[in-house]
Amino acid sequence: MTPHIEAASDAFAKTVLMPGDPLRAKFIAEHYLDNVKQVNQVRNMLAYTGTYQGVPVSVMGSGMGMPSIGIYSWELFTVYEVEHIIRIGSCGAYSPELNLYDVLLADRVFSETTFGTVQNGDPNPFRSPSPELNQRLIQSAHALSLPLKTGTVHSCDVFYRENSQDFQRILHTHQALAVEMEAFALFHNAQVLGKHAACLLTVSDSLVTAEAASPEARQTAFTRMMDIALHSIANA
Protein backbone atom coordinates (compact mmCIF):
# COMPACT_ATOMS: atom_id res chain seq x y z
CA MET A 1 0.00 0.00 0.00
CA THR A 2 0.94 3.67 -0.31
CA PRO A 3 0.05 6.71 1.83
CA HIS A 4 -2.90 7.26 -0.52
CA ILE A 5 -3.98 3.77 -1.63
CA GLU A 6 -4.67 0.91 0.78
CA ALA A 7 -5.05 -1.82 -1.85
CA ALA A 8 -3.00 -5.00 -1.88
CA SER A 9 -0.19 -5.19 -4.41
CA ASP A 10 -2.22 -7.31 -6.86
CA ALA A 11 -5.51 -5.45 -6.42
CA PHE A 12 -5.50 -3.50 -9.70
CA ALA A 13 -5.91 -4.71 -13.26
CA LYS A 14 -3.34 -3.68 -15.86
CA THR A 15 -5.80 -1.10 -17.23
CA VAL A 16 -7.45 1.53 -15.04
CA LEU A 17 -10.23 3.95 -15.98
CA MET A 18 -9.89 7.24 -14.09
CA PRO A 19 -12.82 9.63 -13.82
CA GLY A 20 -12.21 12.68 -11.68
CA ASP A 21 -15.19 12.00 -9.42
CA PRO A 22 -14.86 8.92 -7.18
CA LEU A 23 -18.65 8.57 -7.21
CA ARG A 24 -18.48 8.22 -10.98
CA ALA A 25 -15.99 5.42 -10.43
CA LYS A 26 -18.58 3.81 -8.16
CA PHE A 27 -21.25 4.28 -10.85
CA ILE A 28 -19.09 2.53 -13.45
CA ALA A 29 -18.27 -0.33 -11.10
CA GLU A 30 -21.92 -0.90 -10.20
CA HIS A 31 -23.39 -0.54 -13.70
CA TYR A 32 -20.72 -2.01 -15.96
CA LEU A 33 -18.44 -4.44 -14.15
CA ASP A 34 -18.94 -8.01 -12.97
CA ASN A 35 -17.32 -9.65 -9.95
CA VAL A 36 -16.61 -6.22 -8.49
CA LYS A 37 -14.49 -5.68 -5.40
CA GLN A 38 -13.79 -2.32 -3.78
CA VAL A 39 -10.03 -2.01 -3.31
CA ASN A 40 -9.58 1.51 -1.97
CA GLN A 41 -11.46 4.03 0.15
CA VAL A 42 -8.60 6.09 1.63
CA ARG A 43 -9.62 9.79 1.50
CA ASN A 44 -12.85 8.52 -0.11
CA MET A 45 -10.96 8.11 -3.40
CA LEU A 46 -12.93 5.02 -4.30
CA ALA A 47 -11.38 2.30 -6.45
CA TYR A 48 -12.82 -0.96 -7.74
CA THR A 49 -11.63 -3.97 -9.70
CA GLY A 50 -13.84 -6.34 -11.66
CA THR A 51 -14.32 -7.69 -15.15
CA TYR A 52 -15.94 -6.31 -18.29
CA GLN A 53 -16.92 -8.96 -20.82
CA GLY A 54 -14.54 -11.25 -19.00
CA VAL A 55 -11.57 -8.86 -19.14
CA PRO A 56 -10.08 -7.54 -15.86
CA VAL A 57 -10.43 -3.78 -15.43
CA SER A 58 -10.13 -1.35 -12.55
CA VAL A 59 -11.71 2.06 -12.08
CA MET A 60 -10.57 4.73 -9.64
CA GLY A 61 -11.26 8.40 -9.07
CA SER A 62 -8.40 10.80 -9.64
CA GLY A 63 -9.68 13.87 -7.83
CA MET A 64 -9.42 17.35 -9.36
CA GLY A 65 -6.26 18.90 -10.75
CA MET A 66 -2.78 17.81 -11.76
CA PRO A 67 -1.33 17.33 -8.26
CA SER A 68 -4.08 14.85 -7.44
CA ILE A 69 -3.95 12.74 -10.61
CA GLY A 70 -0.17 13.11 -10.53
CA ILE A 71 -0.02 11.29 -7.20
CA TYR A 72 -2.55 8.56 -8.02
CA SER A 73 -1.29 7.80 -11.52
CA TRP A 74 2.35 7.65 -10.34
CA GLU A 75 1.48 5.20 -7.56
CA LEU A 76 -0.66 3.06 -9.87
CA PHE A 77 2.09 2.92 -12.48
CA THR A 78 4.97 2.24 -10.09
CA VAL A 79 3.63 0.45 -7.00
CA TYR A 80 0.73 -1.44 -8.59
CA GLU A 81 2.37 -2.07 -11.99
CA VAL A 82 -0.58 -0.68 -13.95
CA GLU A 83 0.26 -0.39 -17.66
CA HIS A 84 -2.61 1.69 -19.05
CA ILE A 85 -4.65 4.54 -17.59
CA ILE A 86 -7.54 6.06 -19.52
CA ARG A 87 -8.83 9.29 -18.05
CA ILE A 88 -12.57 9.67 -18.61
CA GLY A 89 -13.59 13.14 -17.53
CA SER A 90 -15.44 16.32 -18.35
CA CYS A 91 -14.28 19.40 -20.21
CA GLY A 92 -15.35 22.92 -21.07
CA ALA A 93 -15.58 23.74 -24.77
CA TYR A 94 -13.40 26.53 -26.17
CA SER A 95 -14.48 25.90 -29.76
CA PRO A 96 -17.94 26.63 -31.19
CA GLU A 97 -17.56 23.34 -33.05
CA LEU A 98 -18.06 21.45 -29.79
CA ASN A 99 -21.55 20.92 -28.38
CA LEU A 100 -22.71 19.72 -25.00
CA TYR A 101 -22.15 15.98 -24.54
CA ASP A 102 -19.77 15.65 -27.49
CA VAL A 103 -17.01 13.14 -26.77
CA LEU A 104 -13.48 14.42 -27.36
CA LEU A 105 -10.28 12.38 -27.50
CA ALA A 106 -7.12 14.35 -26.66
CA ASP A 107 -4.40 13.83 -29.26
CA ARG A 108 -2.22 16.47 -27.55
CA VAL A 109 -2.39 18.58 -24.40
CA PHE A 110 -1.07 22.07 -23.80
CA SER A 111 -0.48 23.59 -20.37
CA GLU A 112 1.17 26.55 -18.66
CA THR A 113 1.77 24.33 -15.62
CA THR A 114 5.19 23.82 -14.07
CA PHE A 115 4.38 20.15 -13.39
CA GLY A 116 6.92 18.79 -15.89
CA THR A 117 9.61 21.31 -14.99
CA VAL A 118 9.39 20.45 -11.29
CA GLN A 119 8.97 16.70 -11.77
CA ASN A 120 11.94 16.06 -14.05
CA GLY A 121 13.12 19.37 -15.49
CA ASP A 122 11.15 19.14 -18.74
CA PRO A 123 9.68 22.58 -19.59
CA ASN A 124 7.91 21.50 -22.80
CA PRO A 125 4.33 22.86 -22.59
CA PHE A 126 2.94 19.97 -24.65
CA ARG A 127 2.43 16.28 -23.87
CA SER A 128 1.08 13.45 -26.00
CA PRO A 129 -1.01 10.36 -25.23
CA SER A 130 -0.21 6.79 -26.17
CA PRO A 131 -0.76 6.38 -29.93
CA GLU A 132 -1.75 2.75 -29.39
CA LEU A 133 -4.41 3.59 -26.79
CA ASN A 134 -5.79 6.43 -28.88
CA GLN A 135 -6.08 4.20 -31.93
CA ARG A 136 -7.95 1.58 -29.92
CA LEU A 137 -10.36 4.22 -28.63
CA ILE A 138 -10.98 5.53 -32.14
CA GLN A 139 -11.64 2.00 -33.38
CA SER A 140 -14.04 1.36 -30.50
CA ALA A 141 -16.01 4.53 -31.18
CA HIS A 142 -16.33 3.47 -34.81
CA ALA A 143 -17.40 -0.06 -33.85
CA LEU A 144 -20.08 1.35 -31.53
CA SER A 145 -21.19 3.96 -34.11
CA LEU A 146 -20.54 6.71 -31.58
CA PRO A 147 -19.23 10.07 -32.83
CA LEU A 148 -15.78 10.96 -31.54
CA LYS A 149 -13.85 14.16 -32.06
CA THR A 150 -10.09 14.54 -31.62
CA GLY A 151 -7.88 17.54 -30.96
CA THR A 152 -5.65 19.50 -28.64
CA VAL A 153 -6.86 19.99 -25.06
CA HIS A 154 -5.80 22.68 -22.58
CA SER A 155 -4.86 21.36 -19.12
CA CYS A 156 -5.22 24.27 -16.73
CA ASP A 157 -4.30 24.67 -13.05
CA VAL A 158 -6.91 27.41 -12.50
CA PHE A 159 -10.65 26.81 -12.61
CA TYR A 160 -11.85 30.32 -11.68
CA ARG A 161 -10.00 32.81 -13.89
CA GLU A 162 -10.30 36.58 -13.65
CA ASN A 163 -10.19 36.92 -17.43
CA SER A 164 -12.93 34.54 -18.47
CA GLN A 165 -12.41 35.35 -22.17
CA ASP A 166 -8.73 34.34 -22.20
CA PHE A 167 -9.81 31.01 -23.66
CA GLN A 168 -10.07 32.70 -27.05
CA ARG A 169 -6.33 33.39 -27.02
CA ILE A 170 -5.55 29.79 -26.11
CA LEU A 171 -7.92 28.49 -28.79
CA HIS A 172 -6.30 30.56 -31.53
CA THR A 173 -2.68 30.30 -30.34
CA HIS A 174 -2.56 26.61 -29.46
CA GLN A 175 -5.68 25.26 -31.24
CA ALA A 176 -6.96 23.91 -27.93
CA LEU A 177 -10.58 22.88 -28.42
CA ALA A 178 -11.46 22.45 -24.75
CA VAL A 179 -10.16 22.75 -21.21
CA GLU A 180 -9.76 20.27 -18.34
CA MET A 181 -7.37 19.98 -15.40
CA GLU A 182 -5.63 16.59 -15.31
CA ALA A 183 -4.40 15.18 -18.64
CA PHE A 184 -1.01 16.92 -18.76
CA ALA A 185 0.17 15.35 -15.49
CA LEU A 186 -1.17 11.94 -16.48
CA PHE A 187 0.57 12.04 -19.87
CA HIS A 188 3.80 13.32 -18.29
CA ASN A 189 3.92 10.50 -15.74
CA ALA A 190 3.21 7.91 -18.42
CA GLN A 191 5.99 9.34 -20.59
CA VAL A 192 8.52 9.37 -17.75
CA LEU A 193 7.69 5.83 -16.65
CA GLY A 194 7.29 4.21 -20.07
CA LYS A 195 3.57 3.55 -19.55
CA HIS A 196 0.46 4.26 -21.63
CA ALA A 197 -2.18 6.95 -21.06
CA ALA A 198 -5.13 8.43 -22.92
CA CYS A 199 -7.82 11.00 -22.18
CA LEU A 200 -11.47 10.81 -23.22
CA LEU A 201 -13.64 13.80 -22.34
CA THR A 202 -17.30 14.68 -22.47
CA VAL A 203 -18.24 18.32 -23.00
CA SER A 204 -20.11 19.35 -19.86
CA ASP A 205 -20.20 23.10 -20.50
CA SER A 206 -19.26 25.66 -23.13
CA LEU A 207 -17.30 28.85 -22.61
CA VAL A 208 -18.61 29.98 -26.00
CA THR A 209 -22.34 29.68 -25.38
CA ALA A 210 -22.39 29.52 -21.54
CA GLU A 211 -24.45 26.33 -21.75
CA ALA A 212 -23.93 23.80 -18.98
CA ALA A 213 -25.23 20.34 -18.33
CA SER A 214 -27.08 19.60 -15.12
CA PRO A 215 -25.59 17.03 -12.73
CA GLU A 216 -28.40 14.62 -13.59
CA ALA A 217 -27.91 15.01 -17.34
CA ARG A 218 -24.15 14.56 -17.00
CA GLN A 219 -24.57 11.18 -15.37
CA THR A 220 -26.71 9.94 -18.27
CA ALA A 221 -24.78 11.55 -21.12
CA PHE A 222 -21.34 10.53 -19.90
CA THR A 223 -22.12 6.87 -20.54
CA ARG A 224 -21.09 7.16 -24.21
CA MET A 225 -17.55 7.93 -23.09
CA MET A 226 -17.61 4.99 -20.70
CA ASP A 227 -18.88 2.67 -23.45
CA ILE A 228 -16.03 3.64 -25.76
CA ALA A 229 -13.38 3.19 -23.08
CA LEU A 230 -14.66 -0.18 -21.88
CA HIS A 231 -15.12 -1.50 -25.43
CA SER A 232 -11.48 -0.61 -26.16
CA ILE A 233 -10.36 -2.66 -23.15
CA ALA A 234 -12.55 -5.66 -23.96
CA ASN A 235 -11.34 -5.72 -27.57
CA ALA A 236 -7.65 -4.97 -27.04
PDB file of C-alpha atoms in Angstrom:
ATOM      1  CA  MET A   1       0.000   0.000   0.000  1.00  0.00           C
ATOM      2  CA  THR A   2       0.936   3.667  -0.307  1.00  0.00           C
ATOM      3  CA  PRO A   3       0.053   6.707   1.833  1.00  0.00           C
ATOM      4  CA  HIS A   4      -2.896   7.258  -0.518  1.00  0.00           C
ATOM      5  CA  ILE A   5      -3.985   3.771  -1.630  1.00  0.00           C
ATOM      6  CA  GLU A   6      -4.670   0.913   0.779  1.00  0.00           C
ATOM      7  CA  ALA A   7      -5.045  -1.824  -1.853  1.00  0.00           C
ATOM      8  CA  ALA A   8      -3.003  -4.996  -1.878  1.00  0.00           C
ATOM      9  CA  SER A   9      -0.194  -5.187  -4.414  1.00  0.00           C
ATOM     10  CA  ASP A  10      -2.222  -7.307  -6.856  1.00  0.00           C
ATOM     11  CA  ALA A  11      -5.507  -5.445  -6.424  1.00  0.00           C
ATOM     12  CA  PHE A  12      -5.500  -3.499  -9.705  1.00  0.00           C
ATOM     13  CA  ALA A  13      -5.914  -4.706 -13.264  1.00  0.00           C
ATOM     14  CA  LYS A  14      -3.339  -3.680 -15.863  1.00  0.00           C
ATOM     15  CA  THR A  15      -5.799  -1.101 -17.228  1.00  0.00           C
ATOM     16  CA  VAL A  16      -7.449   1.527 -15.036  1.00  0.00           C
ATOM     17  CA  LEU A  17     -10.231   3.946 -15.982  1.00  0.00           C
ATOM     18  CA  MET A  18      -9.893   7.240 -14.085  1.00  0.00           C
ATOM     19  CA  PRO A  19     -12.820   9.633 -13.820  1.00  0.00           C
ATOM     20  CA  GLY A  20     -12.210  12.677 -11.678  1.00  0.00           C
ATOM     21  CA  ASP A  21     -15.188  12.003  -9.425  1.00  0.00           C
ATOM     22  CA  PRO A  22     -14.856   8.921  -7.178  1.00  0.00           C
ATOM     23  CA  LEU A  23     -18.648   8.566  -7.210  1.00  0.00           C
ATOM     24  CA  ARG A  24     -18.479   8.219 -10.985  1.00  0.00           C
ATOM     25  CA  ALA A  25     -15.991   5.417 -10.432  1.00  0.00           C
ATOM     26  CA  LYS A  26     -18.583   3.815  -8.159  1.00  0.00           C
ATOM     27  CA  PHE A  27     -21.252   4.277 -10.850  1.00  0.00           C
ATOM     28  CA  ILE A  28     -19.085   2.527 -13.452  1.00  0.00           C
ATOM     29  CA  ALA A  29     -18.274  -0.329 -11.098  1.00  0.00           C
ATOM     30  CA  GLU A  30     -21.923  -0.899 -10.199  1.00  0.00           C
ATOM     31  CA  HIS A  31     -23.393  -0.544 -13.700  1.00  0.00           C
ATOM     32  CA  TYR A  32     -20.718  -2.012 -15.964  1.00  0.00           C
ATOM     33  CA  LEU A  33     -18.442  -4.439 -14.146  1.00  0.00           C
ATOM     34  CA  ASP A  34     -18.937  -8.008 -12.974  1.00  0.00           C
ATOM     35  CA  ASN A  35     -17.317  -9.648  -9.949  1.00  0.00           C
ATOM     36  CA  VAL A  36     -16.606  -6.223  -8.486  1.00  0.00           C
ATOM     37  CA  LYS A  37     -14.486  -5.681  -5.402  1.00  0.00           C
ATOM     38  CA  GLN A  38     -13.792  -2.316  -3.778  1.00  0.00           C
ATOM     39  CA  VAL A  39     -10.034  -2.011  -3.313  1.00  0.00           C
ATOM     40  CA  ASN A  40      -9.578   1.511  -1.966  1.00  0.00           C
ATOM     41  CA  GLN A  41     -11.456   4.030   0.154  1.00  0.00           C
ATOM     42  CA  VAL A  42      -8.596   6.092   1.627  1.00  0.00           C
ATOM     43  CA  ARG A  43      -9.617   9.793   1.499  1.00  0.00           C
ATOM     44  CA  ASN A  44     -12.847   8.523  -0.112  1.00  0.00           C
ATOM     45  CA  MET A  45     -10.962   8.107  -3.401  1.00  0.00           C
ATOM     46  CA  LEU A  46     -12.930   5.021  -4.303  1.00  0.00           C
ATOM     47  CA  ALA A  47     -11.384   2.298  -6.448  1.00  0.00           C
ATOM     48  CA  TYR A  48     -12.815  -0.964  -7.742  1.00  0.00           C
ATOM     49  CA  THR A  49     -11.625  -3.973  -9.698  1.00  0.00           C
ATOM     50  CA  GLY A  50     -13.838  -6.337 -11.656  1.00  0.00           C
ATOM     51  CA  THR A  51     -14.317  -7.687 -15.149  1.00  0.00           C
ATOM     52  CA  TYR A  52     -15.943  -6.310 -18.289  1.00  0.00           C
ATOM     53  CA  GLN A  53     -16.923  -8.957 -20.824  1.00  0.00           C
ATOM     54  CA  GLY A  54     -14.538 -11.252 -19.002  1.00  0.00           C
ATOM     55  CA  VAL A  55     -11.565  -8.865 -19.142  1.00  0.00           C
ATOM     56  CA  PRO A  56     -10.084  -7.544 -15.861  1.00  0.00           C
ATOM     57  CA  VAL A  57     -10.433  -3.784 -15.429  1.00  0.00           C
ATOM     58  CA  SER A  58     -10.132  -1.347 -12.553  1.00  0.00           C
ATOM     59  CA  VAL A  59     -11.710   2.060 -12.077  1.00  0.00           C
ATOM     60  CA  MET A  60     -10.566   4.726  -9.639  1.00  0.00           C
ATOM     61  CA  GLY A  61     -11.264   8.398  -9.068  1.00  0.00           C
ATOM     62  CA  SER A  62      -8.395  10.804  -9.635  1.00  0.00           C
ATOM     63  CA  GLY A  63      -9.682  13.873  -7.834  1.00  0.00           C
ATOM     64  CA  MET A  64      -9.417  17.349  -9.360  1.00  0.00           C
ATOM     65  CA  GLY A  65      -6.263  18.895 -10.749  1.00  0.00           C
ATOM     66  CA  MET A  66      -2.781  17.811 -11.763  1.00  0.00           C
ATOM     67  CA  PRO A  67      -1.334  17.335  -8.262  1.00  0.00           C
ATOM     68  CA  SER A  68      -4.084  14.846  -7.444  1.00  0.00           C
ATOM     69  CA  ILE A  69      -3.946  12.739 -10.609  1.00  0.00           C
ATOM     70  CA  GLY A  70      -0.168  13.110 -10.528  1.00  0.00           C
ATOM     71  CA  ILE A  71      -0.023  11.287  -7.201  1.00  0.00           C
ATOM     72  CA  TYR A  72      -2.547   8.560  -8.018  1.00  0.00           C
ATOM     73  CA  SER A  73      -1.291   7.796 -11.517  1.00  0.00           C
ATOM     74  CA  TRP A  74       2.348   7.648 -10.339  1.00  0.00           C
ATOM     75  CA  GLU A  75       1.482   5.197  -7.563  1.00  0.00           C
ATOM     76  CA  LEU A  76      -0.661   3.063  -9.869  1.00  0.00           C
ATOM     77  CA  PHE A  77       2.091   2.920 -12.479  1.00  0.00           C
ATOM     78  CA  THR A  78       4.969   2.245 -10.089  1.00  0.00           C
ATOM     79  CA  VAL A  79       3.634   0.452  -7.001  1.00  0.00           C
ATOM     80  CA  TYR A  80       0.732  -1.438  -8.594  1.00  0.00           C
ATOM     81  CA  GLU A  81       2.367  -2.072 -11.989  1.00  0.00           C
ATOM     82  CA  VAL A  82      -0.577  -0.680 -13.950  1.00  0.00           C
ATOM     83  CA  GLU A  83       0.264  -0.394 -17.656  1.00  0.00           C
ATOM     84  CA  HIS A  84      -2.609   1.688 -19.052  1.00  0.00           C
ATOM     85  CA  ILE A  85      -4.649   4.544 -17.591  1.00  0.00           C
ATOM     86  CA  ILE A  86      -7.538   6.055 -19.524  1.00  0.00           C
ATOM     87  CA  ARG A  87      -8.827   9.288 -18.054  1.00  0.00           C
ATOM     88  CA  ILE A  88     -12.571   9.675 -18.606  1.00  0.00           C
ATOM     89  CA  GLY A  89     -13.588  13.143 -17.528  1.00  0.00           C
ATOM     90  CA  SER A  90     -15.444  16.321 -18.348  1.00  0.00           C
ATOM     91  CA  CYS A  91     -14.283  19.400 -20.206  1.00  0.00           C
ATOM     92  CA  GLY A  92     -15.350  22.922 -21.073  1.00  0.00           C
ATOM     93  CA  ALA A  93     -15.577  23.736 -24.769  1.00  0.00           C
ATOM     94  CA  TYR A  94     -13.399  26.533 -26.171  1.00  0.00           C
ATOM     95  CA  SER A  95     -14.478  25.896 -29.757  1.00  0.00           C
ATOM     96  CA  PRO A  96     -17.939  26.631 -31.191  1.00  0.00           C
ATOM     97  CA  GLU A  97     -17.563  23.341 -33.053  1.00  0.00           C
ATOM     98  CA  LEU A  98     -18.058  21.447 -29.790  1.00  0.00           C
ATOM     99  CA  ASN A  99     -21.549  20.923 -28.384  1.00  0.00           C
ATOM    100  CA  LEU A 100     -22.713  19.718 -24.997  1.00  0.00           C
ATOM    101  CA  TYR A 101     -22.149  15.977 -24.541  1.00  0.00           C
ATOM    102  CA  ASP A 102     -19.767  15.648 -27.491  1.00  0.00           C
ATOM    103  CA  VAL A 103     -17.009  13.138 -26.773  1.00  0.00           C
ATOM    104  CA  LEU A 104     -13.480  14.419 -27.355  1.00  0.00           C
ATOM    105  CA  LEU A 105     -10.276  12.377 -27.496  1.00  0.00           C
ATOM    106  CA  ALA A 106      -7.121  14.346 -26.662  1.00  0.00           C
ATOM    107  CA  ASP A 107      -4.400  13.825 -29.261  1.00  0.00           C
ATOM    108  CA  ARG A 108      -2.217  16.466 -27.553  1.00  0.00           C
ATOM    109  CA  VAL A 109      -2.387  18.576 -24.400  1.00  0.00           C
ATOM    110  CA  PHE A 110      -1.065  22.069 -23.802  1.00  0.00           C
ATOM    111  CA  SER A 111      -0.476  23.586 -20.369  1.00  0.00           C
ATOM    112  CA  GLU A 112       1.173  26.552 -18.665  1.00  0.00           C
ATOM    113  CA  THR A 113       1.766  24.331 -15.619  1.00  0.00           C
ATOM    114  CA  THR A 114       5.190  23.819 -14.065  1.00  0.00           C
ATOM    115  CA  PHE A 115       4.385  20.150 -13.395  1.00  0.00           C
ATOM    116  CA  GLY A 116       6.924  18.786 -15.887  1.00  0.00           C
ATOM    117  CA  THR A 117       9.608  21.309 -14.991  1.00  0.00           C
ATOM    118  CA  VAL A 118       9.393  20.452 -11.293  1.00  0.00           C
ATOM    119  CA  GLN A 119       8.965  16.696 -11.774  1.00  0.00           C
ATOM    120  CA  ASN A 120      11.937  16.062 -14.054  1.00  0.00           C
ATOM    121  CA  GLY A 121      13.123  19.374 -15.485  1.00  0.00           C
ATOM    122  CA  ASP A 122      11.150  19.136 -18.745  1.00  0.00           C
ATOM    123  CA  PRO A 123       9.677  22.580 -19.595  1.00  0.00           C
ATOM    124  CA  ASN A 124       7.914  21.497 -22.804  1.00  0.00           C
ATOM    125  CA  PRO A 125       4.326  22.864 -22.591  1.00  0.00           C
ATOM    126  CA  PHE A 126       2.939  19.966 -24.650  1.00  0.00           C
ATOM    127  CA  ARG A 127       2.435  16.277 -23.867  1.00  0.00           C
ATOM    128  CA  SER A 128       1.077  13.455 -26.005  1.00  0.00           C
ATOM    129  CA  PRO A 129      -1.008  10.362 -25.235  1.00  0.00           C
ATOM    130  CA  SER A 130      -0.211   6.788 -26.169  1.00  0.00           C
ATOM    131  CA  PRO A 131      -0.762   6.377 -29.925  1.00  0.00           C
ATOM    132  CA  GLU A 132      -1.753   2.751 -29.385  1.00  0.00           C
ATOM    133  CA  LEU A 133      -4.409   3.589 -26.789  1.00  0.00           C
ATOM    134  CA  ASN A 134      -5.791   6.427 -28.879  1.00  0.00           C
ATOM    135  CA  GLN A 135      -6.078   4.195 -31.927  1.00  0.00           C
ATOM    136  CA  ARG A 136      -7.953   1.583 -29.924  1.00  0.00           C
ATOM    137  CA  LEU A 137     -10.360   4.222 -28.625  1.00  0.00           C
ATOM    138  CA  ILE A 138     -10.978   5.533 -32.142  1.00  0.00           C
ATOM    139  CA  GLN A 139     -11.643   2.005 -33.384  1.00  0.00           C
ATOM    140  CA  SER A 140     -14.037   1.365 -30.502  1.00  0.00           C
ATOM    141  CA  ALA A 141     -16.014   4.533 -31.178  1.00  0.00           C
ATOM    142  CA  HIS A 142     -16.328   3.469 -34.809  1.00  0.00           C
ATOM    143  CA  ALA A 143     -17.403  -0.059 -33.855  1.00  0.00           C
ATOM    144  CA  LEU A 144     -20.081   1.348 -31.533  1.00  0.00           C
ATOM    145  CA  SER A 145     -21.195   3.956 -34.107  1.00  0.00           C
ATOM    146  CA  LEU A 146     -20.544   6.709 -31.581  1.00  0.00           C
ATOM    147  CA  PRO A 147     -19.229  10.069 -32.830  1.00  0.00           C
ATOM    148  CA  LEU A 148     -15.783  10.962 -31.536  1.00  0.00           C
ATOM    149  CA  LYS A 149     -13.851  14.163 -32.064  1.00  0.00           C
ATOM    150  CA  THR A 150     -10.092  14.540 -31.618  1.00  0.00           C
ATOM    151  CA  GLY A 151      -7.883  17.537 -30.964  1.00  0.00           C
ATOM    152  CA  THR A 152      -5.652  19.498 -28.635  1.00  0.00           C
ATOM    153  CA  VAL A 153      -6.863  19.992 -25.063  1.00  0.00           C
ATOM    154  CA  HIS A 154      -5.799  22.680 -22.585  1.00  0.00           C
ATOM    155  CA  SER A 155      -4.857  21.357 -19.123  1.00  0.00           C
ATOM    156  CA  CYS A 156      -5.220  24.267 -16.732  1.00  0.00           C
ATOM    157  CA  ASP A 157      -4.299  24.675 -13.052  1.00  0.00           C
ATOM    158  CA  VAL A 158      -6.909  27.411 -12.498  1.00  0.00           C
ATOM    159  CA  PHE A 159     -10.647  26.814 -12.614  1.00  0.00           C
ATOM    160  CA  TYR A 160     -11.854  30.325 -11.685  1.00  0.00           C
ATOM    161  CA  ARG A 161      -9.996  32.806 -13.891  1.00  0.00           C
ATOM    162  CA  GLU A 162     -10.302  36.584 -13.646  1.00  0.00           C
ATOM    163  CA  ASN A 163     -10.191  36.924 -17.434  1.00  0.00           C
ATOM    164  CA  SER A 164     -12.934  34.540 -18.474  1.00  0.00           C
ATOM    165  CA  GLN A 165     -12.407  35.345 -22.166  1.00  0.00           C
ATOM    166  CA  ASP A 166      -8.729  34.338 -22.205  1.00  0.00           C
ATOM    167  CA  PHE A 167      -9.809  31.012 -23.658  1.00  0.00           C
ATOM    168  CA  GLN A 168     -10.074  32.699 -27.047  1.00  0.00           C
ATOM    169  CA  ARG A 169      -6.326  33.389 -27.018  1.00  0.00           C
ATOM    170  CA  ILE A 170      -5.546  29.790 -26.115  1.00  0.00           C
ATOM    171  CA  LEU A 171      -7.916  28.495 -28.788  1.00  0.00           C
ATOM    172  CA  HIS A 172      -6.300  30.564 -31.530  1.00  0.00           C
ATOM    173  CA  THR A 173      -2.677  30.295 -30.336  1.00  0.00           C
ATOM    174  CA  HIS A 174      -2.565  26.613 -29.459  1.00  0.00           C
ATOM    175  CA  GLN A 175      -5.677  25.256 -31.243  1.00  0.00           C
ATOM    176  CA  ALA A 176      -6.962  23.914 -27.934  1.00  0.00           C
ATOM    177  CA  LEU A 177     -10.580  22.880 -28.424  1.00  0.00           C
ATOM    178  CA  ALA A 178     -11.457  22.452 -24.748  1.00  0.00           C
ATOM    179  CA  VAL A 179     -10.160  22.748 -21.205  1.00  0.00           C
ATOM    180  CA  GLU A 180      -9.763  20.268 -18.341  1.00  0.00           C
ATOM    181  CA  MET A 181      -7.367  19.979 -15.396  1.00  0.00           C
ATOM    182  CA  GLU A 182      -5.629  16.594 -15.311  1.00  0.00           C
ATOM    183  CA  ALA A 183      -4.399  15.180 -18.635  1.00  0.00           C
ATOM    184  CA  PHE A 184      -1.007  16.919 -18.760  1.00  0.00           C
ATOM    185  CA  ALA A 185       0.169  15.352 -15.493  1.00  0.00           C
ATOM    186  CA  LEU A 186      -1.173  11.938 -16.484  1.00  0.00           C
ATOM    187  CA  PHE A 187       0.571  12.040 -19.867  1.00  0.00           C
ATOM    188  CA  HIS A 188       3.796  13.320 -18.290  1.00  0.00           C
ATOM    189  CA  ASN A 189       3.915  10.502 -15.744  1.00  0.00           C
ATOM    190  CA  ALA A 190       3.215   7.908 -18.422  1.00  0.00           C
ATOM    191  CA  GLN A 191       5.992   9.344 -20.594  1.00  0.00           C
ATOM    192  CA  VAL A 192       8.521   9.373 -17.750  1.00  0.00           C
ATOM    193  CA  LEU A 193       7.689   5.830 -16.654  1.00  0.00           C
ATOM    194  CA  GLY A 194       7.291   4.208 -20.069  1.00  0.00           C
ATOM    195  CA  LYS A 195       3.569   3.550 -19.554  1.00  0.00           C
ATOM    196  CA  HIS A 196       0.458   4.263 -21.629  1.00  0.00           C
ATOM    197  CA  ALA A 197      -2.176   6.947 -21.056  1.00  0.00           C
ATOM    198  CA  ALA A 198      -5.130   8.431 -22.918  1.00  0.00           C
ATOM    199  CA  CYS A 199      -7.818  10.996 -22.182  1.00  0.00           C
ATOM    200  CA  LEU A 200     -11.471  10.805 -23.222  1.00  0.00           C
ATOM    201  CA  LEU A 201     -13.637  13.804 -22.338  1.00  0.00           C
ATOM    202  CA  THR A 202     -17.304  14.678 -22.473  1.00  0.00           C
ATOM    203  CA  VAL A 203     -18.235  18.317 -23.002  1.00  0.00           C
ATOM    204  CA  SER A 204     -20.109  19.346 -19.857  1.00  0.00           C
ATOM    205  CA  ASP A 205     -20.204  23.098 -20.504  1.00  0.00           C
ATOM    206  CA  SER A 206     -19.257  25.661 -23.125  1.00  0.00           C
ATOM    207  CA  LEU A 207     -17.304  28.855 -22.607  1.00  0.00           C
ATOM    208  CA  VAL A 208     -18.608  29.981 -26.003  1.00  0.00           C
ATOM    209  CA  THR A 209     -22.344  29.678 -25.375  1.00  0.00           C
ATOM    210  CA  ALA A 210     -22.393  29.523 -21.541  1.00  0.00           C
ATOM    211  CA  GLU A 211     -24.454  26.328 -21.749  1.00  0.00           C
ATOM    212  CA  ALA A 212     -23.929  23.805 -18.985  1.00  0.00           C
ATOM    213  CA  ALA A 213     -25.225  20.338 -18.328  1.00  0.00           C
ATOM    214  CA  SER A 214     -27.082  19.595 -15.120  1.00  0.00           C
ATOM    215  CA  PRO A 215     -25.587  17.027 -12.725  1.00  0.00           C
ATOM    216  CA  GLU A 216     -28.401  14.615 -13.592  1.00  0.00           C
ATOM    217  CA  ALA A 217     -27.908  15.011 -17.337  1.00  0.00           C
ATOM    218  CA  ARG A 218     -24.149  14.557 -16.997  1.00  0.00           C
ATOM    219  CA  GLN A 219     -24.574  11.176 -15.366  1.00  0.00           C
ATOM    220  CA  THR A 220     -26.711   9.937 -18.271  1.00  0.00           C
ATOM    221  CA  ALA A 221     -24.777  11.547 -21.118  1.00  0.00           C
ATOM    222  CA  PHE A 222     -21.338  10.532 -19.903  1.00  0.00           C
ATOM    223  CA  THR A 223     -22.122   6.870 -20.540  1.00  0.00           C
ATOM    224  CA  ARG A 224     -21.086   7.159 -24.209  1.00  0.00           C
ATOM    225  CA  MET A 225     -17.551   7.929 -23.092  1.00  0.00           C
ATOM    226  CA  MET A 226     -17.615   4.989 -20.699  1.00  0.00           C
ATOM    227  CA  ASP A 227     -18.878   2.669 -23.445  1.00  0.00           C
ATOM    228  CA  ILE A 228     -16.025   3.640 -25.764  1.00  0.00           C
ATOM    229  CA  ALA A 229     -13.376   3.194 -23.083  1.00  0.00           C
ATOM    230  CA  LEU A 230     -14.665  -0.179 -21.882  1.00  0.00           C
ATOM    231  CA  HIS A 231     -15.117  -1.501 -25.434  1.00  0.00           C
ATOM    232  CA  SER A 232     -11.477  -0.613 -26.156  1.00  0.00           C
ATOM    233  CA  ILE A 233     -10.365  -2.662 -23.149  1.00  0.00           C
ATOM    234  CA  ALA A 234     -12.547  -5.663 -23.959  1.00  0.00           C
ATOM    235  CA  ASN A 235     -11.343  -5.723 -27.568  1.00  0.00           C
ATOM    236  CA  ALA A 236      -7.649  -4.970 -27.038  1.00  0.00           C
TER     237      ALA A 236
END
